[in-house]
PDB file of C-alpha atoms in Angstrom:
ATOM      1  CA  UNK A   1       0.078  -0.079  -0.082  1.00  0.00           C
ATOM      2  CA  UNK A   2       1.600   3.371  -1.485  1.00  0.00           C
ATOM      3  CA  UNK A   3      -1.441   6.007  -1.074  1.00  0.00           C
ATOM      4  CA  UNK A   4      -2.384   7.059   1.984  1.00  0.00           C
ATOM      5  CA  UNK A   5      -5.044   9.487   2.703  1.00  0.00           C
ATOM      6  CA  UNK A   6      -4.420  12.593   4.672  1.00  0.00           C
ATOM      7  CA  UNK A   7      -6.124  12.865   8.325  1.00  0.00           C
ATOM      8  CA  UNK A   8      -5.670  13.034  11.902  1.00  0.00           C
ATOM      9  CA  UNK A   9      -7.220  11.126  14.956  1.00  0.00           C
ATOM     10  CA  UNK A  10      -8.138  13.670  16.970  1.00  0.00           C
ATOM     11  CA  UNK A  11      -9.301  13.495  20.692  1.00  0.00           C
ATOM     12  CA  UNK A  12     -12.981  14.047  19.166  1.00  0.00           C
ATOM     13  CA  UNK A  13     -12.926  11.227  16.833  1.00  0.00           C
ATOM     14  CA  UNK A  14     -10.928   8.535  19.430  1.00  0.00           C
ATOM     15  CA  UNK A  15     -13.937  10.024  22.223  1.00  0.00           C
ATOM     16  CA  UNK A  16     -17.057   9.184  19.543  1.00  0.00           C
ATOM     17  CA  UNK A  17     -15.579   6.141  18.471  1.00  0.00           C
ATOM     18  CA  UNK A  18     -15.352   4.715  22.105  1.00  0.00           C
ATOM     19  CA  UNK A  19     -19.392   6.092  22.927  1.00  0.00           C
ATOM     20  CA  UNK A  20     -20.584   4.863  19.343  1.00  0.00           C
ATOM     21  CA  UNK A  21     -18.951   0.992  20.208  1.00  0.00           C
ATOM     22  CA  UNK A  22     -20.864   1.101  23.815  1.00  0.00           C
ATOM     23  CA  UNK A  23     -24.186   2.144  22.087  1.00  0.00           C
ATOM     24  CA  UNK A  24     -23.695  -0.487  19.947  1.00  0.00           C
ATOM     25  CA  UNK A  25     -23.630  -3.058  22.709  1.00  0.00           C
ATOM     26  CA  UNK A  26     -27.308  -2.088  24.129  1.00  0.00           C
ATOM     27  CA  UNK A  27     -28.480  -1.914  20.651  1.00  0.00           C
ATOM     28  CA  UNK A  28     -27.593  -5.392  20.136  1.00  0.00           C
ATOM     29  CA  UNK A  29     -30.676  -6.256  21.865  1.00  0.00           C
ATOM     30  CA  UNK A  30     -32.621  -5.668  18.540  1.00  0.00           C
ATOM     31  CA  UNK A  31     -31.119  -9.433  17.715  1.00  0.00           C
ATOM     32  CA  UNK A  32     -33.735 -10.899  20.064  1.00  0.00           C
ATOM     33  CA  UNK A  33     -36.630  -9.089  19.931  1.00  0.00           C
ATOM     34  CA  UNK A  34     -39.724  -9.931  17.969  1.00  0.00           C
ATOM     35  CA  UNK A  35     -40.417  -6.520  16.748  1.00  0.00           C
ATOM     36  CA  UNK A  36     -36.783  -6.860  14.572  1.00  0.00           C
ATOM     37  CA  UNK A  37     -38.090  -7.207  11.376  1.00  0.00           C
ATOM     38  CA  UNK A  38     -40.508  -4.405  11.514  1.00  0.00           C
ATOM     39  CA  UNK A  39     -37.300  -2.095  13.006  1.00  0.00           C
ATOM     40  CA  UNK A  40     -35.806  -3.383  10.304  1.00  0.00           C
ATOM     41  CA  UNK A  41     -38.001  -2.018   7.728  1.00  0.00           C
ATOM     42  CA  UNK A  42     -39.059   1.331   9.292  1.00  0.00           C
ATOM     43  CA  UNK A  43     -35.366   2.135   9.493  1.00  0.00           C
ATOM     44  CA  UNK A  44     -34.942   0.864   5.978  1.00  0.00           C
ATOM     45  CA  UNK A  45     -37.496   3.087   5.003  1.00  0.00           C
ATOM     46  CA  UNK A  46     -35.624   6.251   7.266  1.00  0.00           C
ATOM     47  CA  UNK A  47     -32.584   5.498   5.584  1.00  0.00           C
ATOM     48  CA  UNK A  48     -33.825   5.900   2.116  1.00  0.00           C
ATOM     49  CA  UNK A  49     -35.305   8.636   2.106  1.00  0.00           C
ATOM     50  CA  UNK A  50     -32.323  10.594   4.165  1.00  0.00           C
ATOM     51  CA  UNK A  51     -30.152   9.841   1.454  1.00  0.00           C
ATOM     52  CA  UNK A  52     -32.416  10.952  -1.126  1.00  0.00           C
ATOM     53  CA  UNK A  53     -33.869  13.676   0.216  1.00  0.00           C
ATOM     54  CA  UNK A  54     -30.288  15.351   0.408  1.00  0.00           C
ATOM     55  CA  UNK A  55     -29.996  14.551  -3.186  1.00  0.00           C
ATOM     56  CA  UNK A  56     -33.396  16.694  -3.862  1.00  0.00           C
ATOM     57  CA  UNK A  57     -36.153  13.643  -3.595  1.00  0.00           C
ATOM     58  CA  UNK A  58     -39.439  14.927  -2.142  1.00  0.00           C
ATOM     59  CA  UNK A  59     -40.719  11.716  -1.669  1.00  0.00           C
ATOM     60  CA  UNK A  60     -41.691  11.357   2.245  1.00  0.00           C
ATOM     61  CA  UNK A  61     -41.812   8.034   4.171  1.00  0.00           C
ATOM     62  CA  UNK A  62     -45.448   7.200   3.896  1.00  0.00           C
ATOM     63  CA  UNK A  63     -44.576   7.194  -0.279  1.00  0.00           C
ATOM     64  CA  UNK A  64     -41.638   5.193   0.265  1.00  0.00           C
ATOM     65  CA  UNK A  65     -43.450   2.778   2.268  1.00  0.00           C
ATOM     66  CA  UNK A  66     -46.006   2.471  -0.632  1.00  0.00           C
ATOM     67  CA  UNK A  67     -43.675   1.787  -2.744  1.00  0.00           C
ATOM     68  CA  UNK A  68     -41.677  -0.736  -1.315  1.00  0.00           C
ATOM     69  CA  UNK A  69     -44.848  -2.433  -0.820  1.00  0.00           C
ATOM     70  CA  UNK A  70     -45.693  -2.378  -4.938  1.00  0.00           C
ATOM     71  CA  UNK A  71     -48.545   0.184  -4.559  1.00  0.00           C
ATOM     72  CA  UNK A  72     -49.009   3.255  -7.399  1.00  0.00           C
ATOM     73  CA  UNK A  73     -47.558   6.595  -5.443  1.00  0.00           C
ATOM     74  CA  UNK A  74     -48.595  10.287  -7.023  1.00  0.00           C
ATOM     75  CA  UNK A  75     -45.243  11.707  -7.491  1.00  0.00           C
ATOM     76  CA  UNK A  76     -42.285  12.599 -10.277  1.00  0.00           C
ATOM     77  CA  UNK A  77     -41.654   9.460 -12.137  1.00  0.00           C
ATOM     78  CA  UNK A  78     -37.842  10.021 -11.725  1.00  0.00           C
ATOM     79  CA  UNK A  79     -38.630  10.445  -7.941  1.00  0.00           C
ATOM     80  CA  UNK A  80     -40.764   7.229  -7.871  1.00  0.00           C
ATOM     81  CA  UNK A  81     -37.702   5.161 -10.009  1.00  0.00           C
ATOM     82  CA  UNK A  82     -34.894   6.712  -7.809  1.00  0.00           C
ATOM     83  CA  UNK A  83     -36.610   5.088  -4.301  1.00  0.00           C
ATOM     84  CA  UNK A  84     -36.888   1.763  -6.474  1.00  0.00           C
ATOM     85  CA  UNK A  85     -33.285   2.004  -7.223  1.00  0.00           C
ATOM     86  CA  UNK A  86     -32.648   2.546  -3.896  1.00  0.00           C
ATOM     87  CA  UNK A  87     -34.452  -0.084  -2.460  1.00  0.00           C
ATOM     88  CA  UNK A  88     -32.998  -2.742  -4.677  1.00  0.00           C
ATOM     89  CA  UNK A  89     -29.566  -1.326  -3.781  1.00  0.00           C
ATOM     90  CA  UNK A  90     -30.179  -1.673  -0.175  1.00  0.00           C
ATOM     91  CA  UNK A  91     -31.386  -5.622  -0.545  1.00  0.00           C
ATOM     92  CA  UNK A  92     -28.592  -6.177  -2.623  1.00  0.00           C
ATOM     93  CA  UNK A  93     -26.270  -4.783   0.495  1.00  0.00           C
ATOM     94  CA  UNK A  94     -24.458  -8.776   1.758  1.00  0.00           C
ATOM     95  CA  UNK A  95     -23.871  -9.762  -2.073  1.00  0.00           C
ATOM     96  CA  UNK A  96     -21.363  -6.661  -2.257  1.00  0.00           C
ATOM     97  CA  UNK A  97     -17.648  -6.151  -1.212  1.00  0.00           C
ATOM     98  CA  UNK A  98     -16.456  -3.434   0.416  1.00  0.00           C
ATOM     99  CA  UNK A  99     -13.087  -3.444  -1.510  1.00  0.00           C
ATOM    100  CA  UNK A 100     -14.331  -4.721  -4.631  1.00  0.00           C
ATOM    101  CA  UNK A 101     -14.392  -1.537  -7.250  1.00  0.00           C
ATOM    102  CA  UNK A 102     -16.617  -4.405  -9.298  1.00  0.00           C
ATOM    103  CA  UNK A 103     -19.083  -4.345  -7.030  1.00  0.00           C
ATOM    104  CA  UNK A 104     -19.061  -0.163  -6.255  1.00  0.00           C
ATOM    105  CA  UNK A 105     -19.568   0.219 -10.213  1.00  0.00           C
ATOM    106  CA  UNK A 106     -23.088  -2.998  -9.757  1.00  0.00           C
ATOM    107  CA  UNK A 107     -23.985  -0.924  -7.408  1.00  0.00           C
ATOM    108  CA  UNK A 108     -24.163   2.265  -8.854  1.00  0.00           C
ATOM    109  CA  UNK A 109     -25.703   0.438 -11.814  1.00  0.00           C
ATOM    110  CA  UNK A 110     -28.719  -0.823  -9.487  1.00  0.00           C
ATOM    111  CA  UNK A 111     -28.829   2.577  -7.727  1.00  0.00           C
ATOM    112  CA  UNK A 112     -28.882   4.825 -10.804  1.00  0.00           C
ATOM    113  CA  UNK A 113     -30.768   2.489 -13.716  1.00  0.00           C
ATOM    114  CA  UNK A 114     -32.669   4.831 -15.692  1.00  0.00           C
ATOM    115  CA  UNK A 115     -31.832   8.135 -14.220  1.00  0.00           C
ATOM    116  CA  UNK A 116     -28.655   8.480 -16.117  1.00  0.00           C
ATOM    117  CA  UNK A 117     -27.008   7.096 -19.247  1.00  0.00           C
ATOM    118  CA  UNK A 118     -23.656   6.544 -17.776  1.00  0.00           C
ATOM    119  CA  UNK A 119     -24.535   3.844 -15.259  1.00  0.00           C
ATOM    120  CA  UNK A 120     -21.718   1.518 -14.016  1.00  0.00           C
ATOM    121  CA  UNK A 121     -18.869   3.359 -15.256  1.00  0.00           C
ATOM    122  CA  UNK A 122     -16.647   6.091 -13.842  1.00  0.00           C
ATOM    123  CA  UNK A 123     -17.239   9.593 -15.099  1.00  0.00           C
ATOM    124  CA  UNK A 124     -15.302  11.126 -18.179  1.00  0.00           C
ATOM    125  CA  UNK A 125     -15.972  14.740 -17.894  1.00  0.00           C
ATOM    126  CA  UNK A 126     -15.711  17.010 -15.222  1.00  0.00           C
ATOM    127  CA  UNK A 127     -18.014  17.386 -12.385  1.00  0.00           C
ATOM    128  CA  UNK A 128     -18.734  19.494  -8.904  1.00  0.00           C
ATOM    129  CA  UNK A 129     -19.915  19.214  -5.718  1.00  0.00           C
ATOM    130  CA  UNK A 130     -23.274  21.169  -6.087  1.00  0.00           C
ATOM    131  CA  UNK A 131     -24.606  22.223  -2.532  1.00  0.00           C
ATOM    132  CA  UNK A 132     -27.876  23.603  -4.366  1.00  0.00           C
ATOM    133  CA  UNK A 133     -26.757  26.045  -7.224  1.00  0.00           C
ATOM    134  CA  UNK A 134     -23.664  26.542  -5.515  1.00  0.00           C
ATOM    135  CA  UNK A 135     -20.582  24.742  -6.359  1.00  0.00           C
ATOM    136  CA  UNK A 136     -18.901  23.831  -3.324  1.00  0.00           C
ATOM    137  CA  UNK A 137     -16.022  21.651  -4.880  1.00  0.00           C
ATOM    138  CA  UNK A 138     -14.354  21.293  -7.958  1.00  0.00           C
ATOM    139  CA  UNK A 139     -13.684  17.093  -8.586  1.00  0.00           C
ATOM    140  CA  UNK A 140     -10.440  16.183  -9.734  1.00  0.00           C
ATOM    141  CA  UNK A 141     -10.281  15.563 -13.628  1.00  0.00           C
ATOM    142  CA  UNK A 142     -11.530  12.775 -15.084  1.00  0.00           C
ATOM    143  CA  UNK A 143      -8.413  11.375 -16.633  1.00  0.00           C
ATOM    144  CA  UNK A 144      -7.483  11.316 -13.034  1.00  0.00           C
ATOM    145  CA  UNK A 145     -10.051   9.007 -11.893  1.00  0.00           C
ATOM    146  CA  UNK A 146      -8.975   5.556 -12.482  1.00  0.00           C
ATOM    147  CA  UNK A 147      -5.367   6.528 -10.628  1.00  0.00           C
ATOM    148  CA  UNK A 148      -7.646   7.849  -7.713  1.00  0.00           C
ATOM    149  CA  UNK A 149     -10.211   4.836  -7.165  1.00  0.00           C
ATOM    150  CA  UNK A 150      -7.543   1.835  -7.185  1.00  0.00           C
ATOM    151  CA  UNK A 151      -5.104   4.474  -4.603  1.00  0.00           C
ATOM    152  CA  UNK A 152      -8.488   4.270  -2.659  1.00  0.00           C
ATOM    153  CA  UNK A 153      -9.670   0.661  -2.669  1.00  0.00           C
ATOM    154  CA  UNK A 154      -5.692  -0.527  -2.439  1.00  0.00           C
ATOM    155  CA  UNK A 155      -6.065   1.977   0.671  1.00  0.00           C
ATOM    156  CA  UNK A 156      -9.373   0.551   1.851  1.00  0.00           C
ATOM    157  CA  UNK A 157      -8.357  -3.239   1.290  1.00  0.00           C
ATOM    158  CA  UNK A 158      -4.810  -2.791   3.528  1.00  0.00           C
ATOM    159  CA  UNK A 159      -5.503  -0.292   6.316  1.00  0.00           C
ATOM    160  CA  UNK A 160      -5.973  -1.441   9.879  1.00  0.00           C
ATOM    161  CA  UNK A 161      -7.594   1.686  11.022  1.00  0.00           C
ATOM    162  CA  UNK A 162     -11.090   1.053  12.835  1.00  0.00           C
ATOM    163  CA  UNK A 163     -14.232   0.488  10.883  1.00  0.00           C
ATOM    164  CA  UNK A 164     -15.860   3.953  11.897  1.00  0.00           C
ATOM    165  CA  UNK A 165     -13.197   5.818  11.099  1.00  0.00           C
ATOM    166  CA  UNK A 166     -12.139   4.050   7.985  1.00  0.00           C
ATOM    167  CA  UNK A 167     -15.746   4.192   6.147  1.00  0.00           C
ATOM    168  CA  UNK A 168     -15.559   7.606   7.249  1.00  0.00           C
ATOM    169  CA  UNK A 169     -12.103   8.323   5.628  1.00  0.00           C
ATOM    170  CA  UNK A 170     -13.123   6.505   2.848  1.00  0.00           C
ATOM    171  CA  UNK A 171     -17.237   8.506   2.589  1.00  0.00           C
ATOM    172  CA  UNK A 172     -14.960  11.645   2.258  1.00  0.00           C
ATOM    173  CA  UNK A 173     -12.356  10.550  -0.045  1.00  0.00           C
ATOM    174  CA  UNK A 174     -14.909   9.337  -2.551  1.00  0.00           C
ATOM    175  CA  UNK A 175     -17.017  12.386  -2.081  1.00  0.00           C
ATOM    176  CA  UNK A 176     -13.785  14.514  -3.128  1.00  0.00           C
ATOM    177  CA  UNK A 177     -12.868  12.312  -5.946  1.00  0.00           C
ATOM    178  CA  UNK A 178     -16.561  11.921  -7.285  1.00  0.00           C
ATOM    179  CA  UNK A 179     -15.944   9.588  -9.467  1.00  0.00           C
ATOM    180  CA  UNK A 180     -19.600   9.308 -11.044  1.00  0.00           C
ATOM    181  CA  UNK A 181     -21.235  11.812 -13.353  1.00  0.00           C
ATOM    182  CA  UNK A 182     -23.979  11.782 -11.151  1.00  0.00           C
ATOM    183  CA  UNK A 183     -25.189   9.625  -7.560  1.00  0.00           C
ATOM    184  CA  UNK A 184     -22.007  10.483  -5.942  1.00  0.00           C
ATOM    185  CA  UNK A 185     -23.595  11.426  -2.724  1.00  0.00           C
ATOM    186  CA  UNK A 186     -25.823   8.702  -1.855  1.00  0.00           C
ATOM    187  CA  UNK A 187     -23.329   5.986  -3.631  1.00  0.00           C
ATOM    188  CA  UNK A 188     -20.922   7.179  -0.932  1.00  0.00           C
ATOM    189  CA  UNK A 189     -23.499   6.797   2.230  1.00  0.00           C
ATOM    190  CA  UNK A 190     -24.306   3.497   0.380  1.00  0.00           C
ATOM    191  CA  UNK A 191     -20.689   2.101   0.638  1.00  0.00           C
ATOM    192  CA  UNK A 192     -20.286   3.788   4.667  1.00  0.00           C
ATOM    193  CA  UNK A 193     -23.240   1.958   5.104  1.00  0.00           C
ATOM    194  CA  UNK A 194     -21.702  -1.739   3.692  1.00  0.00           C
ATOM    195  CA  UNK A 195     -18.558  -1.059   5.278  1.00  0.00           C
ATOM    196  CA  UNK A 196     -19.812  -0.574   8.575  1.00  0.00           C
ATOM    197  CA  UNK A 197     -22.679  -3.244   7.571  1.00  0.00           C
ATOM    198  CA  UNK A 198     -19.764  -6.012   7.069  1.00  0.00           C
ATOM    199  CA  UNK A 199     -18.160  -4.920  10.805  1.00  0.00           C
ATOM    200  CA  UNK A 200     -21.483  -4.951  12.561  1.00  0.00           C
ATOM    201  CA  UNK A 201     -25.013  -6.462  11.439  1.00  0.00           C
ATOM    202  CA  UNK A 202     -26.622  -3.468  12.945  1.00  0.00           C
ATOM    203  CA  UNK A 203     -25.422  -0.289  10.310  1.00  0.00           C
ATOM    204  CA  UNK A 204     -27.520  -2.077   7.509  1.00  0.00           C
ATOM    205  CA  UNK A 205     -30.297  -0.816   8.899  1.00  0.00           C
ATOM    206  CA  UNK A 206     -29.410   2.302  11.612  1.00  0.00           C
ATOM    207  CA  UNK A 207     -30.688   4.949   9.511  1.00  0.00           C
ATOM    208  CA  UNK A 208     -27.706   7.295  10.074  1.00  0.00           C
ATOM    209  CA  UNK A 209     -28.613   9.522   6.398  1.00  0.00           C
ATOM    210  CA  UNK A 210     -31.822  10.359   7.845  1.00  0.00           C
ATOM    211  CA  UNK A 211     -29.773  12.298  10.288  1.00  0.00           C
ATOM    212  CA  UNK A 212     -27.415  13.948   8.068  1.00  0.00           C
ATOM    213  CA  UNK A 213     -30.288  14.980   5.825  1.00  0.00           C
ATOM    214  CA  UNK A 214     -31.094  16.592   9.058  1.00  0.00           C
ATOM    215  CA  UNK A 215     -27.878  18.315   9.361  1.00  0.00           C
ATOM    216  CA  UNK A 216     -27.610  19.076   5.532  1.00  0.00           C
ATOM    217  CA  UNK A 217     -25.553  22.091   5.607  1.00  0.00           C
ATOM    218  CA  UNK A 218     -22.974  20.913   8.439  1.00  0.00           C
ATOM    219  CA  UNK A 219     -22.528  18.131   6.319  1.00  0.00           C
ATOM    220  CA  UNK A 220     -21.437  19.937   3.321  1.00  0.00           C
ATOM    221  CA  UNK A 221     -19.629  22.144   5.585  1.00  0.00           C
ATOM    222  CA  UNK A 222     -17.924  19.456   6.728  1.00  0.00           C
ATOM    223  CA  UNK A 223     -16.749  18.561   3.446  1.00  0.00           C
ATOM    224  CA  UNK A 224     -15.767  21.711   2.602  1.00  0.00           C
ATOM    225  CA  UNK A 225     -13.672  22.057   6.054  1.00  0.00           C
ATOM    226  CA  UNK A 226     -11.648  18.619   5.473  1.00  0.00           C
ATOM    227  CA  UNK A 227     -10.858  19.778   1.398  1.00  0.00           C
ATOM    228  CA  UNK A 228      -9.574  23.378   2.749  1.00  0.00           C
ATOM    229  CA  UNK A 229      -7.561  21.336   5.388  1.00  0.00           C
ATOM    230  CA  UNK A 230      -6.147  18.650   3.510  1.00  0.00           C
ATOM    231  CA  UNK A 231      -7.162  16.859   6.559  1.00  0.00           C
ATOM    232  CA  UNK A 232     -10.884  14.640   6.946  1.00  0.00           C
ATOM    233  CA  UNK A 233     -10.901  14.662  10.560  1.00  0.00           C
ATOM    234  CA  UNK A 234     -13.542  17.464  10.342  1.00  0.00           C
ATOM    235  CA  UNK A 235     -15.808  15.185   8.252  1.00  0.00           C
ATOM    236  CA  UNK A 236     -14.798  12.426  10.140  1.00  0.00           C
ATOM    237  CA  UNK A 237     -15.933  14.230  13.415  1.00  0.00           C
ATOM    238  CA  UNK A 238     -19.198  15.054  11.653  1.00  0.00           C
ATOM    239  CA  UNK A 239     -20.302  11.438  10.232  1.00  0.00           C
ATOM    240  CA  UNK A 240     -19.244   9.960  13.825  1.00  0.00           C
ATOM    241  CA  UNK A 241     -21.410  12.702  15.823  1.00  0.00           C
ATOM    242  CA  UNK A 242     -24.007  11.393  13.127  1.00  0.00           C
ATOM    243  CA  UNK A 243     -23.813   7.482  13.878  1.00  0.00           C
ATOM    244  CA  UNK A 244     -23.849   8.180  17.634  1.00  0.00           C
ATOM    245  CA  UNK A 245     -27.188  10.520  17.802  1.00  0.00           C
ATOM    246  CA  UNK A 246     -28.672   7.439  15.434  1.00  0.00           C
ATOM    247  CA  UNK A 247     -27.215   5.399  17.845  1.00  0.00           C
ATOM    248  CA  UNK A 248     -28.889   7.346  20.585  1.00  0.00           C
ATOM    249  CA  UNK A 249     -32.021   7.450  18.831  1.00  0.00           C
ATOM    250  CA  UNK A 250     -32.480   3.573  18.150  1.00  0.00           C
ATOM    251  CA  UNK A 251     -31.977   3.105  21.450  1.00  0.00           C
ATOM    252  CA  UNK A 252     -35.489   3.879  22.821  1.00  0.00           C
ATOM    253  CA  UNK A 253     -37.375   2.161  20.266  1.00  0.00           C
ATOM    254  CA  UNK A 254     -35.352  -1.107  21.108  1.00  0.00           C
ATOM    255  CA  UNK A 255     -34.926  -1.448  24.787  1.00  0.00           C
ATOM    256  CA  UNK A 256     -37.747  -4.768  26.058  1.00  0.00           C
ATOM    257  CA  UNK A 257     -41.379  -3.237  27.106  1.00  0.00           C
TER     258      UNK A 257
END
């Protein structure tokens, strides 16, 4: 492994990892509760709604539930397609390998099918990270994408960093590279979920995305700060805080009555 992303492990990061680890122990009761499948379903719907809402999708949790149940929904066709794709992608989560670029491309194809032409392939044009109509980050040129993604996946496969930190660094680096013509935000969040769910299954249905959506401005600010500092620590701290908040939010729902 030759490439190492620029980051610093701050005391805040260390503290957040410890707090999340403690919470995960409390949440393990989910595995033995009768309402396990119900909770997974509700949280999966929240995850999809949050991740797509960040990208401008207007469907509510109730509408997404209807789509999941195969019912007709009165909504823009593109947004319904986004939801259908996201449902398929999260259902396939356990079949993909976090360190496989081939699986990443397959996931992008699932997530963006029928929405863009260049599904399942890296971009060949320049792109930027948008917040509304404002460009907050110009991604590296298309010619650099293959090399940058090779280095990132090589690092991911070889690093012995804690999964909470590892997945957050990957998420930031992925957002910085912005390897696809479209769908980068939802792909970055999906892949962090995949990395974490391989470590602890609970992450496959912990609705972190819904909290990221509720703190969109902070999400983009953390991206900007990390890029400006050439250090992903601000983004790692933000994402870990969202994970901790998601754990705290879920705990009352799953404690035995």
